[in-house]
mmCIF file of C-alpha atoms in Angstrom:
data_model
loop_
_atom_site.group_PDB
_atom_site.id
_atom_site.type_symbol
_atom_site.label_atom_id
_atom_site.label_comp_id
_atom_site.label_asym_id
_atom_site.label_seq_id
_atom_site.Cartn_x
_atom_site.Cartn_y
_atom_site.Cartn_z
ATOM 1 C CA UNK A 1 -0.011 -0.089 -0.389
ATOM 2 C CA UNK A 2 1.564 3.176 -0.615
ATOM 3 C CA UNK A 3 2.476 6.122 2.164
ATOM 4 C CA UNK A 4 0.002 8.917 0.881
ATOM 5 C CA UNK A 5 0.747 12.858 2.123
ATOM 6 C CA UNK A 6 -2.715 12.354 3.645
ATOM 7 C CA UNK A 7 -1.505 9.552 5.795
ATOM 8 C CA UNK A 8 1.122 11.515 6.829
ATOM 9 C CA UNK A 9 -1.262 14.275 7.441
ATOM 10 C CA UNK A 10 -3.490 12.322 10.280
ATOM 11 C CA UNK A 11 -0.627 11.106 12.320
ATOM 12 C CA UNK A 12 1.045 14.200 12.413
ATOM 13 C CA UNK A 13 -2.926 15.541 13.325
ATOM 14 C CA UNK A 14 -3.059 12.887 15.697
ATOM 15 C CA UNK A 15 1.025 13.230 17.019
ATOM 16 C CA UNK A 16 0.138 17.120 17.276
ATOM 17 C CA UNK A 17 -3.075 16.845 19.511
ATOM 18 C CA UNK A 18 -1.515 14.867 21.377
ATOM 19 C CA UNK A 19 1.395 17.131 22.127
ATOM 20 C CA UNK A 20 -0.995 19.917 22.764
ATOM 21 C CA UNK A 21 -2.288 18.157 26.058
ATOM 22 C CA UNK A 22 1.173 16.980 27.336
ATOM 23 C CA UNK A 23 3.509 20.041 26.400
ATOM 24 C CA UNK A 24 2.383 22.644 28.549
ATOM 25 C CA UNK A 25 2.809 20.765 31.617
ATOM 26 C CA UNK A 26 6.046 18.937 30.945
ATOM 27 C CA UNK A 27 7.487 22.309 29.710
ATOM 28 C CA UNK A 28 6.410 24.408 33.000
ATOM 29 C CA UNK A 29 8.578 25.701 34.541
ATOM 30 C CA UNK A 30 10.842 25.245 31.895
ATOM 31 C CA UNK A 31 13.770 27.920 29.644
ATOM 32 C CA UNK A 32 11.156 25.925 26.821
ATOM 33 C CA UNK A 33 7.479 27.356 25.425
ATOM 34 C CA UNK A 34 4.977 25.127 23.851
ATOM 35 C CA UNK A 35 5.273 26.816 20.473
ATOM 36 C CA UNK A 36 8.666 26.300 20.490
ATOM 37 C CA UNK A 37 8.053 22.776 20.471
ATOM 38 C CA UNK A 38 5.342 22.838 17.309
ATOM 39 C CA UNK A 39 8.455 25.065 15.307
ATOM 40 C CA UNK A 40 11.043 22.693 15.726
ATOM 41 C CA UNK A 41 8.435 19.732 14.983
ATOM 42 C CA UNK A 42 7.149 21.455 12.003
ATOM 43 C CA UNK A 43 10.828 21.908 10.336
ATOM 44 C CA UNK A 44 11.813 18.755 11.088
ATOM 45 C CA UNK A 45 8.982 16.779 9.923
ATOM 46 C CA UNK A 46 9.445 18.764 6.151
ATOM 47 C CA UNK A 47 13.166 17.941 6.191
ATOM 48 C CA UNK A 48 12.088 14.656 6.087
ATOM 49 C CA UNK A 49 10.660 13.376 2.640
ATOM 50 C CA UNK A 50 7.287 12.831 4.185
ATOM 51 C CA UNK A 51 5.068 13.912 0.565
ATOM 52 C CA UNK A 52 3.714 16.574 2.119
ATOM 53 C CA UNK A 53 3.020 19.729 0.085
ATOM 54 C CA UNK A 54 5.297 22.485 -0.079
ATOM 55 C CA UNK A 55 3.287 25.810 1.776
ATOM 56 C CA UNK A 56 3.301 29.031 0.053
ATOM 57 C CA UNK A 57 1.361 31.526 2.046
ATOM 58 C CA UNK A 58 1.812 34.329 -0.716
ATOM 59 C CA UNK A 59 -0.160 31.426 -3.218
ATOM 60 C CA UNK A 60 -2.562 30.637 -0.459
ATOM 61 C CA UNK A 61 -3.328 33.551 0.764
ATOM 62 C CA UNK A 62 -6.963 33.012 1.120
ATOM 63 C CA UNK A 63 -6.808 29.982 3.293
ATOM 64 C CA UNK A 64 -3.809 31.744 6.038
ATOM 65 C CA UNK A 65 -5.785 34.534 6.172
ATOM 66 C CA UNK A 66 -8.460 32.393 7.378
ATOM 67 C CA UNK A 67 -7.253 30.505 9.550
ATOM 68 C CA UNK A 68 -5.289 32.457 11.516
ATOM 69 C CA UNK A 69 -8.045 34.965 11.550
ATOM 70 C CA UNK A 70 -9.464 32.171 13.363
ATOM 71 C CA UNK A 71 -6.669 31.367 15.580
ATOM 72 C CA UNK A 72 -6.810 35.762 16.947
ATOM 73 C CA UNK A 73 -10.478 35.064 17.410
ATOM 74 C CA UNK A 74 -10.095 32.041 19.622
ATOM 75 C CA UNK A 75 -7.563 33.661 21.444
ATOM 76 C CA UNK A 76 -9.215 36.829 21.568
ATOM 77 C CA UNK A 77 -12.153 34.906 23.378
ATOM 78 C CA UNK A 78 -9.964 33.457 25.821
ATOM 79 C CA UNK A 79 -7.842 36.367 26.884
ATOM 80 C CA UNK A 80 -11.058 38.408 27.853
ATOM 81 C CA UNK A 81 -12.453 35.286 29.346
ATOM 82 C CA UNK A 82 -9.559 35.222 31.934
ATOM 83 C CA UNK A 83 -9.551 39.019 33.291
ATOM 84 C CA UNK A 84 -10.714 39.311 36.588
ATOM 85 C CA UNK A 85 -9.967 42.869 36.621
ATOM 86 C CA UNK A 86 -13.403 45.503 36.230
ATOM 87 C CA UNK A 87 -13.173 47.816 33.347
ATOM 88 C CA UNK A 88 -11.840 51.254 33.882
ATOM 89 C CA UNK A 89 -9.494 54.359 33.386
ATOM 90 C CA UNK A 90 -7.547 53.905 36.188
ATOM 91 C CA UNK A 91 -7.780 50.044 36.890
ATOM 92 C CA UNK A 92 -6.454 49.601 33.438
ATOM 93 C CA UNK A 93 -4.148 52.705 33.212
ATOM 94 C CA UNK A 94 -1.244 50.931 31.739
ATOM 95 C CA UNK A 95 -2.910 49.277 29.177
ATOM 96 C CA UNK A 96 -3.982 52.505 27.810
ATOM 97 C CA UNK A 97 -0.582 53.572 28.056
ATOM 98 C CA UNK A 98 0.779 51.072 26.011
ATOM 99 C CA UNK A 99 -2.376 51.250 23.190
ATOM 100 C CA UNK A 100 -1.062 55.089 23.183
ATOM 101 C CA UNK A 101 2.020 55.692 23.457
ATOM 102 C CA UNK A 102 3.966 52.155 22.509
ATOM 103 C CA UNK A 103 2.096 50.965 19.521
ATOM 104 C CA UNK A 104 2.364 54.120 17.891
ATOM 105 C CA UNK A 105 5.400 54.914 18.029
ATOM 106 C CA UNK A 106 6.620 51.023 17.702
ATOM 107 C CA UNK A 107 4.972 51.671 14.362
ATOM 108 C CA UNK A 108 6.699 54.479 13.493
ATOM 109 C CA UNK A 109 10.332 53.885 14.365
ATOM 110 C CA UNK A 110 9.463 49.786 12.902
ATOM 111 C CA UNK A 111 8.407 52.267 9.340
ATOM 112 C CA UNK A 112 11.790 54.472 9.453
ATOM 113 C CA UNK A 113 14.092 51.937 10.663
ATOM 114 C CA UNK A 114 12.669 49.663 7.555
ATOM 115 C CA UNK A 115 12.499 52.724 4.866
ATOM 116 C CA UNK A 116 16.274 53.662 5.944
ATOM 117 C CA UNK A 117 17.493 49.652 5.256
ATOM 118 C CA UNK A 118 15.612 48.409 2.945
ATOM 119 C CA UNK A 119 14.444 51.501 0.953
ATOM 120 C CA UNK A 120 11.452 50.426 0.884
ATOM 121 C CA UNK A 121 8.754 53.094 -0.230
ATOM 122 C CA UNK A 122 7.394 54.921 2.703
ATOM 123 C CA UNK A 123 3.711 52.904 2.519
ATOM 124 C CA UNK A 124 5.058 49.501 2.736
ATOM 125 C CA UNK A 125 7.638 50.403 4.957
ATOM 126 C CA UNK A 126 5.125 51.894 6.677
ATOM 127 C CA UNK A 127 2.858 48.637 6.589
ATOM 128 C CA UNK A 128 5.531 46.527 8.312
ATOM 129 C CA UNK A 129 5.743 48.329 10.872
ATOM 130 C CA UNK A 130 1.624 48.420 11.303
ATOM 131 C CA UNK A 131 1.529 44.478 10.524
ATOM 132 C CA UNK A 132 4.513 43.671 13.414
ATOM 133 C CA UNK A 133 2.071 46.333 15.797
ATOM 134 C CA UNK A 134 0.075 43.670 16.879
ATOM 135 C CA UNK A 135 1.048 41.496 21.077
ATOM 136 C CA UNK A 136 0.345 38.160 21.015
ATOM 137 C CA UNK A 137 0.882 36.800 24.473
ATOM 138 C CA UNK A 138 -0.503 33.568 23.573
ATOM 139 C CA UNK A 139 3.016 31.961 21.942
ATOM 140 C CA UNK A 140 3.990 32.277 25.842
ATOM 141 C CA UNK A 141 1.385 31.147 28.442
ATOM 142 C CA UNK A 142 3.898 32.778 31.468
ATOM 143 C CA UNK A 143 2.991 36.081 30.868
ATOM 144 C CA UNK A 144 -0.326 36.336 29.862
ATOM 145 C CA UNK A 145 -2.773 35.883 33.193
ATOM 146 C CA UNK A 146 -4.736 32.341 34.177
ATOM 147 C CA UNK A 147 -8.183 30.936 33.924
ATOM 148 C CA UNK A 148 -10.602 33.640 35.643
ATOM 149 C CA UNK A 149 -11.100 33.423 39.410
ATOM 150 C CA UNK A 150 -13.766 34.694 41.908
ATOM 151 C CA UNK A 151 -11.038 37.799 43.571
ATOM 152 C CA UNK A 152 -10.870 40.934 41.396
ATOM 153 C CA UNK A 153 -7.645 42.821 41.499
ATOM 154 C CA UNK A 154 -5.338 38.730 42.311
ATOM 155 C CA UNK A 155 -3.740 39.727 38.710
ATOM 156 C CA UNK A 156 -0.368 41.131 39.106
ATOM 157 C CA UNK A 157 0.482 44.083 36.441
ATOM 158 C CA UNK A 158 2.588 42.594 34.335
ATOM 159 C CA UNK A 159 -0.148 40.027 33.048
ATOM 160 C CA UNK A 160 -2.703 41.922 33.166
ATOM 161 C CA UNK A 161 -0.775 44.485 31.353
ATOM 162 C CA UNK A 162 0.129 41.738 28.413
ATOM 163 C CA UNK A 163 -2.941 40.206 28.081
ATOM 164 C CA UNK A 164 -5.192 43.650 27.941
ATOM 165 C CA UNK A 165 -2.801 45.009 25.476
ATOM 166 C CA UNK A 166 -3.203 42.080 23.412
ATOM 167 C CA UNK A 167 -6.435 41.639 23.277
ATOM 168 C CA UNK A 168 -7.475 45.195 22.388
ATOM 169 C CA UNK A 169 -4.286 45.684 19.987
ATOM 170 C CA UNK A 170 -5.284 43.095 17.808
ATOM 171 C CA UNK A 171 -8.186 45.373 16.646
ATOM 172 C CA UNK A 172 -6.542 48.776 16.751
ATOM 173 C CA UNK A 173 -4.076 47.387 14.259
ATOM 174 C CA UNK A 174 -6.180 47.403 11.537
ATOM 175 C CA UNK A 175 -6.578 51.296 10.710
ATOM 176 C CA UNK A 176 -2.870 51.204 10.700
ATOM 177 C CA UNK A 177 -3.147 48.459 8.397
ATOM 178 C CA UNK A 178 -5.426 50.025 6.234
ATOM 179 C CA UNK A 179 -3.560 53.302 6.392
ATOM 180 C CA UNK A 180 -0.036 52.015 4.395
ATOM 181 C CA UNK A 181 -3.060 50.519 2.293
ATOM 182 C CA UNK A 182 -4.576 53.614 1.423
ATOM 183 C CA UNK A 183 -0.859 55.942 1.436
ATOM 184 C CA UNK A 184 0.543 52.778 -0.669
ATOM 185 C CA UNK A 185 -2.455 53.304 -3.288
ATOM 186 C CA UNK A 186 -2.032 57.152 -3.230
ATOM 187 C CA UNK A 187 1.908 57.006 -3.860
ATOM 188 C CA UNK A 188 1.051 55.028 -7.103
ATOM 189 C CA UNK A 189 -1.198 57.875 -8.610
ATOM 190 C CA UNK A 190 1.284 60.997 -7.621
ATOM 191 C CA UNK A 191 1.429 61.873 -3.817
ATOM 192 C CA UNK A 192 -2.277 62.788 -2.242
ATOM 193 C CA UNK A 193 -3.609 63.615 1.463
ATOM 194 C CA UNK A 194 -6.888 62.973 0.516
ATOM 195 C CA UNK A 195 -7.410 59.772 1.671
ATOM 196 C CA UNK A 196 -6.847 60.878 5.252
ATOM 197 C CA UNK A 197 -9.867 62.342 6.055
ATOM 198 C CA UNK A 198 -12.174 59.027 4.607
ATOM 199 C CA UNK A 199 -9.203 57.376 7.020
ATOM 200 C CA UNK A 200 -9.726 58.848 9.988
ATOM 201 C CA UNK A 201 -13.517 58.944 10.272
ATOM 202 C CA UNK A 202 -14.311 55.333 7.887
ATOM 203 C CA UNK A 203 -11.894 53.572 8.954
ATOM 204 C CA UNK A 204 -10.407 55.014 12.720
ATOM 205 C CA UNK A 205 -14.516 56.310 14.054
ATOM 206 C CA UNK A 206 -17.048 54.799 12.516
ATOM 207 C CA UNK A 207 -15.073 50.763 12.771
ATOM 208 C CA UNK A 208 -13.591 51.114 15.479
ATOM 209 C CA UNK A 209 -16.813 52.621 17.328
ATOM 210 C CA UNK A 210 -19.175 50.144 15.241
ATOM 211 C CA UNK A 211 -16.593 47.047 16.720
ATOM 212 C CA UNK A 212 -16.517 47.870 20.678
ATOM 213 C CA UNK A 213 -20.556 48.589 20.466
ATOM 214 C CA UNK A 214 -21.345 45.541 18.467
ATOM 215 C CA UNK A 215 -19.306 43.708 21.495
ATOM 216 C CA UNK A 216 -20.692 45.308 23.514
ATOM 217 C CA UNK A 217 -24.471 44.562 22.536
ATOM 218 C CA UNK A 218 -23.299 40.892 22.466
ATOM 219 C CA UNK A 219 -21.442 40.265 25.378
ATOM 220 C CA UNK A 220 -24.625 42.157 27.680
ATOM 221 C CA UNK A 221 -26.785 40.364 25.727
ATOM 222 C CA UNK A 222 -24.905 36.560 25.865
ATOM 223 C CA UNK A 223 -24.390 37.511 29.690
ATOM 224 C CA UNK A 224 -28.090 37.995 30.313
ATOM 225 C CA UNK A 225 -28.952 34.650 28.506
ATOM 226 C CA UNK A 226 -26.128 32.631 30.069
ATOM 227 C CA UNK A 227 -26.758 33.286 33.746
ATOM 228 C CA UNK A 228 -30.355 35.439 34.430
ATOM 229 C CA UNK A 229 -32.995 34.227 31.292
ATOM 230 C CA UNK A 230 -35.906 33.804 33.143
ATOM 231 C CA UNK A 231 -36.701 30.423 30.613
ATOM 232 C CA UNK A 232 -33.852 27.598 31.617
ATOM 233 C CA UNK A 233 -33.605 26.240 28.586
ATOM 234 C CA UNK A 234 -31.641 29.309 27.552
ATOM 235 C CA UNK A 235 -29.893 29.887 30.953
ATOM 236 C CA UNK A 236 -26.861 28.510 29.379
ATOM 237 C CA UNK A 237 -24.536 28.106 32.304
ATOM 238 C CA UNK A 238 -26.905 26.247 34.139
ATOM 239 C CA UNK A 239 -25.494 22.996 31.471
ATOM 240 C CA UNK A 240 -21.940 23.853 31.882
ATOM 241 C CA UNK A 241 -21.505 24.124 28.115
ATOM 242 C CA UNK A 242 -18.029 25.609 27.292
ATOM 243 C CA UNK A 243 -18.555 25.800 23.320
ATOM 244 C CA UNK A 244 -20.936 27.668 23.461
ATOM 245 C CA UNK A 245 -18.087 30.313 24.228
ATOM 246 C CA UNK A 246 -17.271 29.626 20.022
ATOM 247 C CA UNK A 247 -20.507 30.334 19.337
ATOM 248 C CA UNK A 248 -20.821 33.861 21.454
ATOM 249 C CA UNK A 249 -17.052 34.187 19.595
ATOM 250 C CA UNK A 250 -18.775 34.039 16.041
ATOM 251 C CA UNK A 251 -21.514 35.889 16.434
ATOM 252 C CA UNK A 252 -19.948 38.430 17.962
ATOM 253 C CA UNK A 253 -17.154 38.611 15.078
ATOM 254 C CA UNK A 254 -19.411 38.171 12.565
ATOM 255 C CA UNK A 255 -21.980 40.526 13.123
ATOM 256 C CA UNK A 256 -19.009 43.409 13.426
ATOM 257 C CA UNK A 257 -17.960 42.841 10.052
ATOM 258 C CA UNK A 258 -21.398 42.547 8.320
ATOM 259 C CA UNK A 259 -21.644 46.339 9.930
ATOM 260 C CA UNK A 260 -18.282 46.925 9.246
ATOM 261 C CA UNK A 261 -16.940 47.146 12.535
ATOM 262 C CA UNK A 262 -13.836 45.655 13.378
ATOM 263 C CA UNK A 263 -14.195 42.161 14.956
ATOM 264 C CA UNK A 264 -10.955 41.986 16.556
ATOM 265 C CA UNK A 265 -12.238 44.424 18.717
ATOM 266 C CA UNK A 266 -16.101 43.299 19.061
ATOM 267 C CA UNK A 267 -14.802 39.703 20.375
ATOM 268 C CA UNK A 268 -12.903 41.011 23.460
ATOM 269 C CA UNK A 269 -15.114 43.323 24.264
ATOM 270 C CA UNK A 270 -17.860 41.008 23.986
ATOM 271 C CA UNK A 271 -15.358 38.585 26.657
ATOM 272 C CA UNK A 272 -14.918 41.249 28.550
ATOM 273 C CA UNK A 273 -18.707 41.815 29.142
ATOM 274 C CA UNK A 274 -19.801 38.342 29.331
ATOM 275 C CA UNK A 275 -17.305 38.040 32.356
ATOM 276 C CA UNK A 276 -18.226 40.898 34.197
ATOM 277 C CA UNK A 277 -21.958 39.450 33.832
ATOM 278 C CA UNK A 278 -21.823 37.072 36.406
ATOM 279 C CA UNK A 279 -18.100 37.732 37.519
ATOM 280 C CA UNK A 280 -17.820 35.112 40.573
ATOM 281 C CA UNK A 281 -20.063 32.177 38.760
ATOM 282 C CA UNK A 282 -17.713 28.918 37.546
ATOM 283 C CA UNK A 283 -19.208 29.010 34.580
ATOM 284 C CA UNK A 284 -16.477 31.340 33.426
ATOM 285 C CA UNK A 285 -13.975 28.758 34.155
ATOM 286 C CA UNK A 286 -15.916 26.177 32.154
ATOM 287 C CA UNK A 287 -15.414 29.127 29.361
ATOM 288 C CA UNK A 288 -12.556 29.269 29.304
ATOM 289 C CA UNK A 289 -10.898 26.524 29.590
ATOM 290 C CA UNK A 290 -12.576 25.246 26.305
ATOM 291 C CA UNK A 291 -11.431 28.157 24.532
ATOM 292 C CA UNK A 292 -8.508 27.619 26.268
ATOM 293 C CA UNK A 293 -8.008 23.989 24.481
ATOM 294 C CA UNK A 294 -9.464 25.392 21.318
ATOM 295 C CA UNK A 295 -6.249 27.855 21.235
ATOM 296 C CA UNK A 296 -3.815 25.751 22.393
ATOM 297 C CA UNK A 297 -4.612 23.086 18.716
ATOM 298 C CA UNK A 298 -4.962 25.870 16.693
ATOM 299 C CA UNK A 299 -1.952 28.021 17.900
ATOM 300 C CA UNK A 300 -0.129 24.371 17.491
ATOM 301 C CA UNK A 301 -1.164 23.810 14.142
ATOM 302 C CA UNK A 302 -0.044 27.110 13.032
ATOM 303 C CA UNK A 303 3.402 26.712 14.240
ATOM 304 C CA UNK A 304 4.115 23.794 12.697
ATOM 305 C CA UNK A 305 3.233 25.385 9.525
ATOM 306 C CA UNK A 306 5.488 28.362 10.229
ATOM 307 C CA UNK A 307 8.604 25.524 11.054
ATOM 308 C CA UNK A 308 7.147 23.621 7.910
ATOM 309 C CA UNK A 309 7.204 27.171 5.972
ATOM 310 C CA UNK A 310 10.700 27.863 7.172
ATOM 311 C CA UNK A 311 11.813 24.408 6.301
ATOM 312 C CA UNK A 312 10.409 25.132 2.695
ATOM 313 C CA UNK A 313 13.154 28.047 2.701
ATOM 314 C CA UNK A 314 10.262 30.707 3.917
ATOM 315 C CA UNK A 315 13.457 32.488 4.903
ATOM 316 C CA UNK A 316 15.385 32.735 1.394
ATOM 317 C CA UNK A 317 13.973 35.970 0.560
ATOM 318 C CA UNK A 318 15.496 37.225 3.786
ATOM 319 C CA UNK A 319 18.407 39.737 3.173
ATOM 320 C CA UNK A 320 20.926 41.037 6.258
ATOM 321 C CA UNK A 321 18.899 44.654 5.846
ATOM 322 C CA UNK A 322 15.910 42.548 6.674
ATOM 323 C CA UNK A 323 17.131 40.801 9.559
ATOM 324 C CA UNK A 324 18.784 44.091 11.122
ATOM 325 C CA UNK A 325 14.990 45.101 10.686
ATOM 326 C CA UNK A 326 13.536 42.265 12.357
ATOM 327 C CA UNK A 327 15.812 42.698 15.475
ATOM 328 C CA UNK A 328 15.532 46.104 16.245
ATOM 329 C CA UNK A 329 11.934 45.584 16.101
ATOM 330 C CA UNK A 330 11.968 43.090 18.514
ATOM 331 C CA UNK A 331 14.511 43.690 20.883
ATOM 332 C CA UNK A 332 15.383 47.594 20.668
ATOM 333 C CA UNK A 333 12.295 49.452 19.831
ATOM 334 C CA UNK A 334 9.397 47.034 21.280
ATOM 335 C CA UNK A 335 11.722 47.331 24.965
ATOM 336 C CA UNK A 336 12.243 51.162 23.994
ATOM 337 C CA UNK A 337 9.248 52.317 23.489
ATOM 338 C CA UNK A 338 7.127 50.138 26.084
ATOM 339 C CA UNK A 339 9.505 51.602 28.573
ATOM 340 C CA UNK A 340 8.898 55.120 27.798
ATOM 341 C CA UNK A 341 5.283 54.561 28.031
ATOM 342 C CA UNK A 342 5.166 53.657 31.418
ATOM 343 C CA UNK A 343 7.309 56.067 32.580
ATOM 344 C CA UNK A 344 4.685 58.232 34.655
ATOM 345 C CA UNK A 345 2.714 55.207 35.179
ATOM 346 C CA UNK A 346 2.227 53.346 38.171
ATOM 347 C CA UNK A 347 4.589 49.862 37.709
ATOM 348 C CA UNK A 348 7.570 49.092 39.226
ATOM 349 C CA UNK A 349 11.150 48.896 37.717
ATOM 350 C CA UNK A 350 11.010 45.526 37.472
ATOM 351 C CA UNK A 351 7.525 45.230 35.704
ATOM 352 C CA UNK A 352 7.998 48.035 33.554
ATOM 353 C CA UNK A 353 11.058 46.372 31.733
ATOM 354 C CA UNK A 354 9.086 42.980 31.908
ATOM 355 C CA UNK A 355 6.253 44.209 29.886
ATOM 356 C CA UNK A 356 8.058 46.765 28.058
ATOM 357 C CA UNK A 357 10.474 43.447 26.443
ATOM 358 C CA UNK A 358 7.693 40.995 26.319
ATOM 359 C CA UNK A 359 6.018 42.032 22.900
ATOM 360 C CA UNK A 360 5.619 39.240 21.798
ATOM 361 C CA UNK A 361 4.862 39.171 17.810
ATOM 362 C CA UNK A 362 2.788 36.169 16.992
ATOM 363 C CA UNK A 363 -0.502 35.164 14.378
ATOM 364 C CA UNK A 364 -1.572 38.020 14.577
ATOM 365 C CA UNK A 365 0.979 39.992 12.274
ATOM 366 C CA UNK A 366 0.459 37.182 9.980
ATOM 367 C CA UNK A 367 -3.291 37.654 9.309
ATOM 368 C CA UNK A 368 -2.588 40.726 8.630
ATOM 369 C CA UNK A 369 0.098 40.677 6.093
ATOM 370 C CA UNK A 370 -1.661 37.784 4.599
ATOM 371 C CA UNK A 371 -5.268 40.901 4.324
ATOM 372 C CA UNK A 372 -2.711 43.217 3.246
ATOM 373 C CA UNK A 373 -1.415 41.085 0.360
ATOM 374 C CA UNK A 374 -5.170 40.259 -0.850
ATOM 375 C CA UNK A 375 -6.206 44.268 -0.790
ATOM 376 C CA UNK A 376 -3.371 45.717 -2.970
ATOM 377 C CA UNK A 377 -1.872 43.386 -5.322
ATOM 378 C CA UNK A 378 0.449 45.587 -6.155
ATOM 379 C CA UNK A 379 2.215 44.790 -3.496
ATOM 380 C CA UNK A 380 3.072 41.169 -3.963
ATOM 381 C CA UNK A 381 6.684 42.118 -5.587
ATOM 382 C CA UNK A 382 7.419 42.987 -1.992
ATOM 383 C CA UNK A 383 5.802 39.696 -0.746
ATOM 384 C CA UNK A 384 8.353 37.208 0.065
ATOM 385 C CA UNK A 385 10.549 39.875 1.870
ATOM 386 C CA UNK A 386 7.505 40.952 3.291
ATOM 387 C CA UNK A 387 6.570 37.275 4.652
ATOM 388 C CA UNK A 388 10.604 36.529 5.445
ATOM 389 C CA UNK A 389 10.822 39.353 7.727
ATOM 390 C CA UNK A 390 7.652 38.742 9.598
ATOM 391 C CA UNK A 391 8.071 34.808 9.977
ATOM 392 C CA UNK A 392 11.426 35.680 10.883
ATOM 393 C CA UNK A 393 10.439 38.631 13.890
ATOM 394 C CA UNK A 394 7.466 35.799 15.016
ATOM 395 C CA UNK A 395 10.316 32.994 14.748
ATOM 396 C CA UNK A 396 12.816 35.407 16.462
ATOM 397 C CA UNK A 397 10.155 36.256 19.237
ATOM 398 C CA UNK A 398 9.341 32.176 19.665
ATOM 399 C CA UNK A 399 12.209 31.493 20.608
ATOM 400 C CA UNK A 400 13.472 34.356 22.651
ATOM 401 C CA UNK A 401 10.346 35.160 25.001
ATOM 402 C CA UNK A 402 10.039 31.526 24.888
ATOM 403 C CA UNK A 403 12.715 30.439 26.675
ATOM 404 C CA UNK A 404 12.802 33.752 28.976
ATOM 405 C CA UNK A 405 9.378 33.742 29.915
ATOM 406 C CA UNK A 406 9.422 31.128 33.043
ATOM 407 C CA UNK A 407 12.526 32.155 34.940
ATOM 408 C CA UNK A 408 11.864 36.327 34.079
ATOM 409 C CA UNK A 409 8.400 35.686 35.405
ATOM 410 C CA UNK A 410 9.453 33.488 38.124
ATOM 411 C CA UNK A 411 11.959 35.869 39.556
ATOM 412 C CA UNK A 412 9.696 38.080 39.207
ATOM 413 C CA UNK A 413 6.794 36.374 41.156
ATOM 414 C CA UNK A 414 9.909 35.762 43.660
ATOM 415 C CA UNK A 415 10.809 39.365 44.260
ATOM 416 C CA UNK A 416 7.475 40.037 45.185
ATOM 417 C CA UNK A 417 5.898 41.811 42.316
#
């Protein structure tokens, strides 16, 4: 009987699912993470003559976009359900600083570096900065908050800030990506700032508002339904079925997108609204646990494919300039802008340093790049190098942050911060 790529694929799926269940416990408290393992496994499997199809994110852009899209929204729902701290201007002050100062500064700095080192058009350089704007703590589980608890203020500032920042900047990166695309389109017909007014009104004000409003309405409606509905069949908290959180994810995301809002913002807002509906109810843990399991499986699959892409020559388009750009984005720009944002904040020096350094890049960047390359075909000439730079950033982030997260957070916990 002839061995086929499908046979190898089924075996990889089964082994991968088992590893996703076992690895978090095996690598706990070690200078290693589950994403590191799946990257390595994907690389090794694709190096061997397994007959698996080659991976081409440029040619297969549509499925790359949708696979990463699903992974991101599942992670956003899990993150929102895990946050215990009540929403507010002061209670979330570190988050607002990271979003309002670190995010725009890091996008601008990354764009300037890419423009200077790679000699790219300003719009393409800005696009790289925008694509790398989202942070992704799912790739190093130690830096995010744990499962929901009864207490409202039991989260340390570092884990809370990194989780809440990632929950919101995954959606707020969208206007920046659209700005770069509008700027690129304008540059093709001669420079013009005519796009700025439409971008500010439509892509920023209207779509951000629509995403948040849809998220709040869906979250409050589902929160009432889950915990307070008079009809027992609707009061799903009494039936303890975790997959309902997946339904909430897709309802919120789909409705927001239909109404031209940002679905990523809607999903995270929905999760926070459901969390606040009945803070101490055990059903919160049930939903969060289910979403965490789905997220782990999806993340394992995506990172396995990233490892395979690297083994198939995915970094062949990487030049010395683009490699240096990736290193500067990860090791200089994020730590510096993250530190600046917290200068007058309430965080102590050690907390400030850890929060600034652990700006993990991951699956959200893959989604935005796939989306951008599909939005304007003239960007195709930059596609190979853009994929190489973004993949290299994520590779560095998975390895460096994954190895450092456990020991750094353990030391921070022992210091009492």
